[in-house]
Structure formats: C-alpha cells, structure tokens
Amino acid sequence: MATPEPIARLISHVILDLDGTLLNTDCVVSQVLKPFLVKNGKKWDSKKAHKLVGKTHLMKQQLLWCNIKALPGANRLIKHLKSNGVPAALASNSPGSNIEAKISCHQGWKESFSAIVGGDEVEKGKPSPDMPGVAAGKAAGMHVIAVPSVPKRTAEFSSADEVINSLLDVRPEKWGLRPFRIDDTLPIEPWFIGGPVIKGFGRGSKVLGIPTANLPAENFSDVLSEHTSGVYFGWAGLSTRGIYKMVMSIGWNPYFDNTEKTIEPWLLHDFGEDFYGEELRLVIVGYIRPEANFPSLESLIERIHEDARIAEKALNLPLYAKYTDSPYLRNSLKEDNSANGNQSVIDSK
C-alpha cells in the first residue's frame, strides 16, 4: 500500500464515490454480466468486465438495487463523518434516479449527504473534475484516497495521495477525527461461518510452521464476495474440544499467488494432532490489517506471528471476549462435553 503524506489541516468536506466504494455493485454487475455473456456464446473476461465497472450506468439499470450490500466499513465511515459534523457529498456516474434507488435501501444514508450528484447532472463524467474519481479528484486539487475494487490493481491508482485496501483501512485520526481502532484492531459487526475442517495446500505446517484449520472455500462464495481480503480474528469452536482464540486470513495470499480466494484460520492452541473432518465454527469479531505481499518467507512468517500476538491480546478485551458466549459456538459443542463441564475457553498458553 502507498504511504500517505500527512494532511496538514483538518478536512472540511468529503466527496464519496458510490459503486465499488460504498456499495458492492462490482460483484453484482459481474453476476449479471457473466451468465448473460456465456448464454450468448461469449467468453467471460473478468479483467475486461472490471474495466467497465463505474464508467457507465447502462449495464446496471436492470439490477435489483436493494440487493446490493454496503461494502465493509461504509456504514461506519458515513456515520462517523456525520457525527463529527463533516459535510459529505455523494458523486456517481450512475443517473440520479438510480442513486436514489440504491441508497434508499440503506438506512440513514440519504440524510447523511449534503449533496448527491449523478452522471446525468454534469456535462462531463469521469475522469473530468465534474464527477470525482481518482483522476478527477486530483484534477480538482483534492486530497484523494483510492479504494481499488479490483484486487492486484493498486498500481493503477498511483496518482492518488493514498491507496487503501478497503474502507476498513480508513484512519480518521489522520484527519483529526476520533480513531476507529482499539489496540491495533478494528471492531466489526460479527459474522459467522462453519463447516468441516479439510486439508488445505499443505503449506501451513510444512512451509510456514503454522497449522491452519482450512474450510472449503467453495461453500462460502457469498461470504468471500462480501468481505474484503485481509487478516481477521475471533473465536473458534470445535465440536468435541472447546472454544479457542483464532486469527484468520481471507484472500489470495499474494506471496503464494493463489488463483482463488481462501479462508485460512489459525487456532491459537497447540493441539498436537490433526482434526480433519471435525465441525469448526468461527465467530469473526475484528480486523487487523489488509492483505499484503512480503519480500521473503521469513518476513511473512514474522508478520503472521505478530498478527497472532495482536489477536491474542485483543481477545481479552470485554469488547471481544463477550462473543465466547455466542450460541453459535456453544451449541456446536457435543453434549458429552457439556456434561463433563468442558465448555470453557482454552487459552493458547
């Protein structure tokens, strides 16, 4: 990620893009385009499709706007700007009527913007300064933060003052506002996934010395599309063993250049044996950092252990520790464990 230059003064106003910045429209557009092209004998090219996203509204007019979910961090940022009295505007290449339809499904959004401008209200769209994007924002003399909606394309936004992986990486303290993060972690709305533990790539224990309890990614395609890549943490429940602290990566693991997005949890406990096939349930409660590449295997391993130390400490905070009482975790434990009084949280020490 690009190293941002310090902002010399507090921000006075913010202009936000909509599609691919606040709303996960890129994913929905792909879901619509791909079957249409395949049905008509055309070859699907995700790279070409992503180049079209955000530059025209024509392909999006038939989408069911209310099915489009907010991207991670969007609600938090909008509420934070409003509560701190920072005027925010919304600018999109979509026509005004489509913008209204999209944001009407998200409570409080419309009232949070001082101005809403659509592509049909200006003479020139992106990258003209009439309609802010990265190039447009810079042309207008603004401080620009880019949030690439397509993985591995951050180099294309080199003109931005700052490039971040997602809105989870916004640091409002740089603007003189109250920070989001607590002890190097970002609290998030918890999400829940589970399934049988499967064999992964075989590199966790053998290459990294870090045994991960892999889940079948194909079972979580919707979850993977909704959540940004990065390092998260939370609690893990194993049906016959107990509840454990956990740190987890979600993404493509750039060092190994994965072709598919994966979920790889590391339970912070020395089990001494494999538990393939056992039911694993995860409650993800916080975010640590964006996905990143590393110059060496040693630096990757060092960073993973640092992530574990951060998660280990943070999960002792009441803010995160309360989720050990989640019925999703507790109900997964076998009755014989309950009868024996074994439903305790097991520390990694």
Coordinates of C-alpha atoms in Angstrom, one line a residue:
M1 CA 0.0 0.0 0.0
A2 CA 1.2 3.5 -0.7
T3 CA 2.5 5.5 2.2
P4 CA 0.2 8.5 2.6
E5 CA 1.6 12.0 3.1
P6 CA 0.4 13.7 6.2
I7 CA -2.6 16.0 5.8
A8 CA -1.6 19.4 7.0
R9 CA -5.1 20.5 8.1
L10 CA -8.3 19.0 9.2
I11 CA -10.7 18.1 6.4
S12 CA -13.5 20.5 5.6
H13 CA -15.6 18.3 3.3
V14 CA -15.6 14.8 1.8
I15 CA -16.9 13.6 -1.6
L16 CA -17.6 9.8 -1.8
D17 CA -18.0 7.6 -4.8
L18 CA -20.8 5.1 -4.7
D19 CA -20.3 2.0 -6.9
G20 CA -17.4 -0.2 -5.7
T21 CA -16.6 2.3 -2.9
L22 CA -19.7 2.3 -0.6
L23 CA -21.7 -0.4 -2.4
N24 CA -20.7 -3.8 -3.6
T25 CA -22.0 -3.2 -7.1
D26 CA -19.0 -4.7 -8.8
C27 CA -19.8 -8.1 -7.6
V28 CA -23.5 -7.8 -8.6
V29 CA -22.6 -6.5 -12.1
S30 CA -20.3 -9.5 -12.6
Q31 CA -23.1 -11.8 -11.5
V32 CA -25.4 -10.3 -14.1
L33 CA -22.9 -10.0 -17.0
K34 CA -21.3 -13.4 -16.8
P35 CA -24.4 -15.6 -17.3
F36 CA -25.6 -13.2 -20.0
L37 CA -22.4 -13.4 -22.0
V38 CA -22.0 -17.2 -21.5
K39 CA -25.6 -17.8 -22.6
N40 CA -24.9 -15.8 -25.8
G41 CA -21.7 -17.8 -26.6
K42 CA -19.3 -15.1 -25.4
K43 CA -16.2 -15.7 -23.4
W44 CA -16.2 -14.2 -19.9
D45 CA -13.2 -12.0 -19.2
S46 CA -13.3 -10.6 -15.6
K47 CA -10.5 -8.1 -16.3
K48 CA -12.3 -6.5 -19.2
A49 CA -15.6 -6.6 -17.2
H50 CA -14.0 -4.7 -14.3
K51 CA -12.7 -2.0 -16.6
L52 CA -16.3 -1.2 -17.4
V53 CA -17.5 -1.0 -13.9
G54 CA -18.1 2.5 -12.7
K55 CA -17.7 4.1 -16.2
T56 CA -21.2 3.6 -17.4
H57 CA -24.6 3.1 -15.9
L58 CA -26.2 1.3 -18.9
M59 CA -25.3 -2.2 -17.8
K60 CA -26.6 -1.6 -14.3
Q61 CA -30.1 -0.3 -14.9
Q62 CA -31.8 -3.6 -14.7
L63 CA -30.2 -4.7 -11.4
L64 CA -32.3 -5.0 -8.3
W65 CA -30.8 -2.1 -6.4
C66 CA -31.9 -3.1 -2.9
N67 CA -30.0 -6.4 -3.2
I68 CA -26.7 -4.5 -3.3
K69 CA -25.0 -4.6 0.1
A70 CA -22.8 -2.0 1.7
L71 CA -19.1 -2.7 1.5
P72 CA -17.3 -3.4 4.8
G73 CA -16.6 -0.1 6.6
A74 CA -19.1 2.0 4.6
N75 CA -21.7 2.5 7.3
R76 CA -19.1 3.2 9.9
L77 CA -17.5 5.9 7.8
I78 CA -20.7 7.6 6.8
K79 CA -21.9 7.7 10.4
H80 CA -18.5 8.9 11.6
L81 CA -18.4 11.9 9.2
K82 CA -22.0 12.9 10.1
S83 CA -21.4 12.6 13.9
N84 CA -18.3 14.7 13.6
G85 CA -20.0 17.4 11.6
V86 CA -18.0 16.8 8.4
P87 CA -20.2 17.6 5.4
A88 CA -20.2 14.7 2.9
A89 CA -21.4 14.6 -0.7
L90 CA -22.1 11.6 -3.0
A91 CA -20.9 11.6 -6.6
S92 CA -21.5 8.8 -9.0
N93 CA -21.6 8.2 -12.8
S94 CA -25.0 6.5 -12.3
P95 CA -28.0 8.7 -13.1
G96 CA -29.6 10.4 -10.1
S97 CA -32.7 8.2 -10.1
N98 CA -30.5 5.1 -9.8
I99 CA -28.5 6.6 -7.0
E100 CA -31.7 7.4 -5.1
A101 CA -32.9 3.8 -5.5
K102 CA -29.6 2.3 -4.4
I103 CA -29.2 4.4 -1.2
S104 CA -32.8 4.3 -0.2
C105 CA -32.3 0.7 0.9
H106 CA -29.6 1.8 3.4
Q107 CA -31.0 3.5 6.5
G108 CA -29.7 7.0 7.1
W109 CA -27.6 7.3 4.0
K110 CA -29.7 9.8 2.1
E111 CA -29.9 12.1 5.1
S112 CA -26.1 11.9 5.7
F113 CA -25.2 13.6 2.4
S114 CA -25.3 17.4 1.9
A115 CA -25.4 16.9 -1.8
I116 CA -25.9 14.0 -4.2
V117 CA -24.8 14.3 -7.8
G118 CA -25.4 11.8 -10.6
G119 CA -23.7 11.4 -14.0
D120 CA -26.8 12.8 -15.8
E121 CA -26.4 16.1 -13.9
V122 CA -23.0 17.1 -15.2
E123 CA -21.7 17.8 -18.7
K124 CA -18.7 15.5 -18.4
G125 CA -18.3 12.3 -16.4
K126 CA -15.1 10.6 -15.1
P127 CA -12.3 11.5 -15.3
S128 CA -13.4 15.1 -15.7
P129 CA -13.4 17.1 -12.5
D130 CA -17.1 17.4 -12.9
M131 CA -17.5 13.9 -11.5
P132 CA -14.9 12.9 -8.9
G133 CA -12.9 9.7 -9.3
V134 CA -9.1 9.5 -8.6
A135 CA -8.1 11.3 -11.8
A136 CA -11.0 13.7 -11.4
G137 CA -10.3 14.4 -7.8
K138 CA -6.6 15.2 -8.4
A139 CA -7.6 17.4 -11.4
A140 CA -9.8 19.4 -9.0
G141 CA -7.0 19.8 -6.5
M142 CA -8.3 17.5 -3.9
H143 CA -6.6 15.1 -1.5
V144 CA -7.6 11.7 -2.9
I145 CA -7.8 8.3 -1.2
A146 CA -8.3 5.4 -3.6
V147 CA -10.0 2.2 -2.7
P148 CA -9.4 -0.2 -5.7
S149 CA -12.4 -2.5 -6.1
V150 CA -10.3 -5.0 -8.2
P151 CA -7.6 -7.0 -6.4
K152 CA -3.9 -6.6 -7.5
R153 CA -4.6 -3.3 -9.4
T154 CA -3.4 -0.8 -6.9
A155 CA -0.6 0.3 -9.2
E156 CA -3.3 1.8 -11.5
F157 CA -4.1 4.4 -8.8
S158 CA -0.6 5.7 -8.3
S159 CA -1.8 9.3 -8.7
A160 CA -3.8 9.1 -5.5
D161 CA -2.4 10.5 -2.3
E162 CA -3.2 7.3 -0.5
V163 CA -4.3 3.8 -1.7
I164 CA -6.0 1.5 0.8
N165 CA -7.3 -2.0 0.5
S166 CA -10.8 -1.2 1.8
L167 CA -12.8 1.2 3.9
L168 CA -11.8 -0.9 6.9
D169 CA -8.4 0.7 6.5
V170 CA -9.6 4.3 6.7
R171 CA -7.8 6.1 9.6
P172 CA -9.9 9.1 10.5
E173 CA -7.3 10.2 13.1
K174 CA -5.2 11.4 10.2
W175 CA -7.9 13.9 9.6
G176 CA -8.1 15.0 13.2
L177 CA -11.2 12.8 13.9
R178 CA -11.7 10.1 16.6
P179 CA -10.0 6.8 15.6
F180 CA -11.9 3.6 14.8
R181 CA -9.2 1.2 16.0
I182 CA -8.6 -0.2 19.5
D183 CA -5.2 -1.7 20.4
D184 CA -4.3 -2.1 16.7
T185 CA -7.6 -3.8 15.9
L186 CA -10.8 -2.7 14.3
P187 CA -14.1 -4.0 15.9
I188 CA -16.5 -5.2 13.2
E189 CA -20.0 -6.5 13.0
P190 CA -19.5 -10.2 13.8
W191 CA -20.0 -12.7 11.1
F192 CA -20.4 -16.5 11.5
I193 CA -19.2 -19.4 9.3
G194 CA -18.6 -23.0 9.9
G195 CA -18.0 -26.4 8.3
P196 CA -15.8 -29.5 8.4
V197 CA -12.1 -29.0 8.6
I198 CA -10.4 -30.0 5.3
K199 CA -6.8 -30.5 4.1
G200 CA -5.5 -27.3 2.6
F201 CA -2.5 -26.6 0.4
G202 CA -0.2 -28.4 2.8
R203 CA 1.9 -25.3 3.3
G204 CA 0.6 -24.2 6.7
S205 CA 2.6 -26.7 8.8
K206 CA 5.2 -27.7 6.3
V207 CA 6.2 -24.3 4.9
L208 CA 5.1 -21.8 7.5
G209 CA 5.2 -23.9 10.6
I210 CA 1.7 -22.6 11.3
P211 CA -1.1 -25.2 11.2
T212 CA -4.3 -23.8 9.7
A213 CA -7.7 -25.3 10.0
N214 CA -9.0 -24.9 6.5
L215 CA -12.6 -24.7 5.5
P216 CA -14.0 -25.5 2.0
A217 CA -13.9 -22.1 0.2
E218 CA -16.5 -23.2 -2.3
N219 CA -19.1 -23.4 0.4
F220 CA -18.6 -19.7 1.3
S221 CA -18.6 -17.9 -2.1
D222 CA -21.1 -15.4 -0.9
V223 CA -19.2 -14.7 2.3
L224 CA -15.9 -14.3 0.3
S225 CA -17.5 -11.8 -2.1
E226 CA -18.9 -9.7 0.7
H227 CA -15.8 -9.4 2.9
T228 CA -12.6 -7.7 1.9
S229 CA -9.3 -9.6 1.9
G230 CA -7.2 -9.2 5.0
V231 CA -6.4 -10.6 8.4
Y232 CA -9.2 -11.0 10.9
F233 CA -9.6 -12.6 14.3
G234 CA -12.2 -14.0 16.6
W235 CA -13.3 -17.2 18.3
A236 CA -13.3 -20.8 17.1
G237 CA -15.5 -23.7 18.4
L238 CA -14.5 -27.3 17.8
S239 CA -17.4 -29.6 18.4
T240 CA -15.5 -32.1 20.6
R241 CA -12.8 -29.9 22.1
G242 CA -13.9 -26.4 23.2
I243 CA -13.6 -22.7 22.2
Y244 CA -10.3 -21.2 21.2
K245 CA -8.8 -17.9 20.2
M246 CA -8.3 -17.6 16.4
V247 CA -6.6 -15.4 13.8
M248 CA -7.6 -15.8 10.2
S249 CA -6.6 -14.7 6.7
I250 CA -9.1 -14.2 3.9
G251 CA -7.9 -13.5 0.4
W252 CA -5.5 -14.6 -2.3
N253 CA -2.3 -14.8 -0.2
P254 CA -0.1 -12.8 -2.6
Y255 CA 3.2 -14.5 -1.5
F256 CA 1.9 -17.8 -2.8
D257 CA -0.1 -16.1 -5.6
N258 CA -3.3 -18.0 -5.1
T259 CA -5.8 -18.1 -8.0
E260 CA -8.8 -18.4 -5.7
K261 CA -9.8 -16.5 -2.6
T262 CA -9.5 -18.7 0.5
I263 CA -10.3 -18.7 4.2
E264 CA -7.4 -20.0 6.4
P265 CA -8.0 -19.8 10.2
W266 CA -5.2 -20.5 12.7
L267 CA -6.4 -21.7 16.1
L268 CA -4.1 -20.3 18.8
H269 CA -3.6 -23.6 20.6
D270 CA -1.2 -26.5 20.4
F271 CA -3.4 -29.5 19.6
G272 CA -0.6 -31.9 18.9
E273 CA -2.7 -33.7 16.3
D274 CA -4.8 -33.1 13.2
F275 CA -8.6 -32.9 13.4
Y276 CA -9.7 -33.2 9.8
G277 CA -13.4 -33.7 9.4
E278 CA -14.3 -32.2 12.7
E279 CA -17.0 -29.4 12.8
L280 CA -15.4 -26.0 13.1
R281 CA -17.4 -22.8 13.8
L282 CA -16.0 -19.4 13.6
V283 CA -17.2 -16.0 15.0
I284 CA -15.2 -13.3 13.4
V285 CA -15.2 -10.1 15.6
G286 CA -12.3 -7.9 14.5
Y287 CA -10.0 -6.9 11.7
I288 CA -6.2 -6.4 12.0
R289 CA -4.8 -5.4 8.6
P290 CA -5.2 -5.6 4.8
E291 CA -3.7 -8.5 2.8
A292 CA -0.1 -7.8 1.7
N293 CA 2.8 -9.3 -0.1
F294 CA 6.1 -9.9 1.5
P295 CA 9.7 -9.9 0.2
S296 CA 10.6 -13.2 1.9
L297 CA 9.1 -16.2 3.6
E298 CA 10.8 -15.2 6.8
S299 CA 9.1 -11.7 6.8
L300 CA 5.7 -13.4 6.0
I301 CA 6.1 -15.8 9.0
E302 CA 7.2 -12.9 11.3
R303 CA 4.1 -10.9 10.3
I304 CA 1.7 -13.8 10.9
H305 CA 3.1 -14.3 14.4
E306 CA 2.7 -10.6 15.0
D307 CA -0.9 -10.9 13.9
A308 CA -1.4 -13.7 16.4
R309 CA 0.1 -11.7 19.2
I310 CA -2.3 -8.8 18.4
A311 CA -5.3 -11.1 18.3
E312 CA -4.3 -12.9 21.5
K313 CA -4.1 -9.7 23.4
A314 CA -7.2 -8.1 21.9
L315 CA -9.5 -11.0 22.5
N316 CA -9.0 -10.5 26.3
L317 CA -10.9 -7.2 25.9
P318 CA -14.5 -7.3 27.1
L319 CA -15.5 -5.9 23.7
Y320 CA -14.3 -9.1 22.0
A321 CA -14.4 -11.6 24.9
K322 CA -18.2 -11.4 25.2
Y323 CA -18.6 -13.4 22.0
T324 CA -17.4 -16.6 23.7
D325 CA -21.0 -16.8 24.9
S326 CA -22.3 -16.9 21.4
P327 CA -24.9 -19.6 21.0
Y328 CA -23.4 -20.3 17.6
L329 CA -20.3 -21.5 19.3
R330 CA -21.8 -23.0 22.4
N331 CA -24.5 -25.0 20.6
S332 CA -21.9 -26.6 18.4
L333 CA -20.2 -28.4 21.4
K334 CA -21.1 -32.0 21.9
E335 CA -23.4 -32.8 24.8
D336 CA -20.8 -35.0 26.4
N337 CA -18.5 -32.0 26.6
S338 CA -21.3 -30.1 28.3
A339 CA -22.0 -32.9 30.8
N340 CA -18.3 -33.0 31.7
G341 CA -18.1 -29.3 32.2
N342 CA -15.7 -28.8 29.3
Q343 CA -17.4 -25.8 27.7
S344 CA -14.5 -23.5 28.7
V345 CA -12.4 -21.1 26.7
I346 CA -9.0 -22.6 26.2
D347 CA -6.1 -20.2 26.0
S348 CA -3.1 -20.7 23.8
K349 CA -0.6 -20.8 26.7

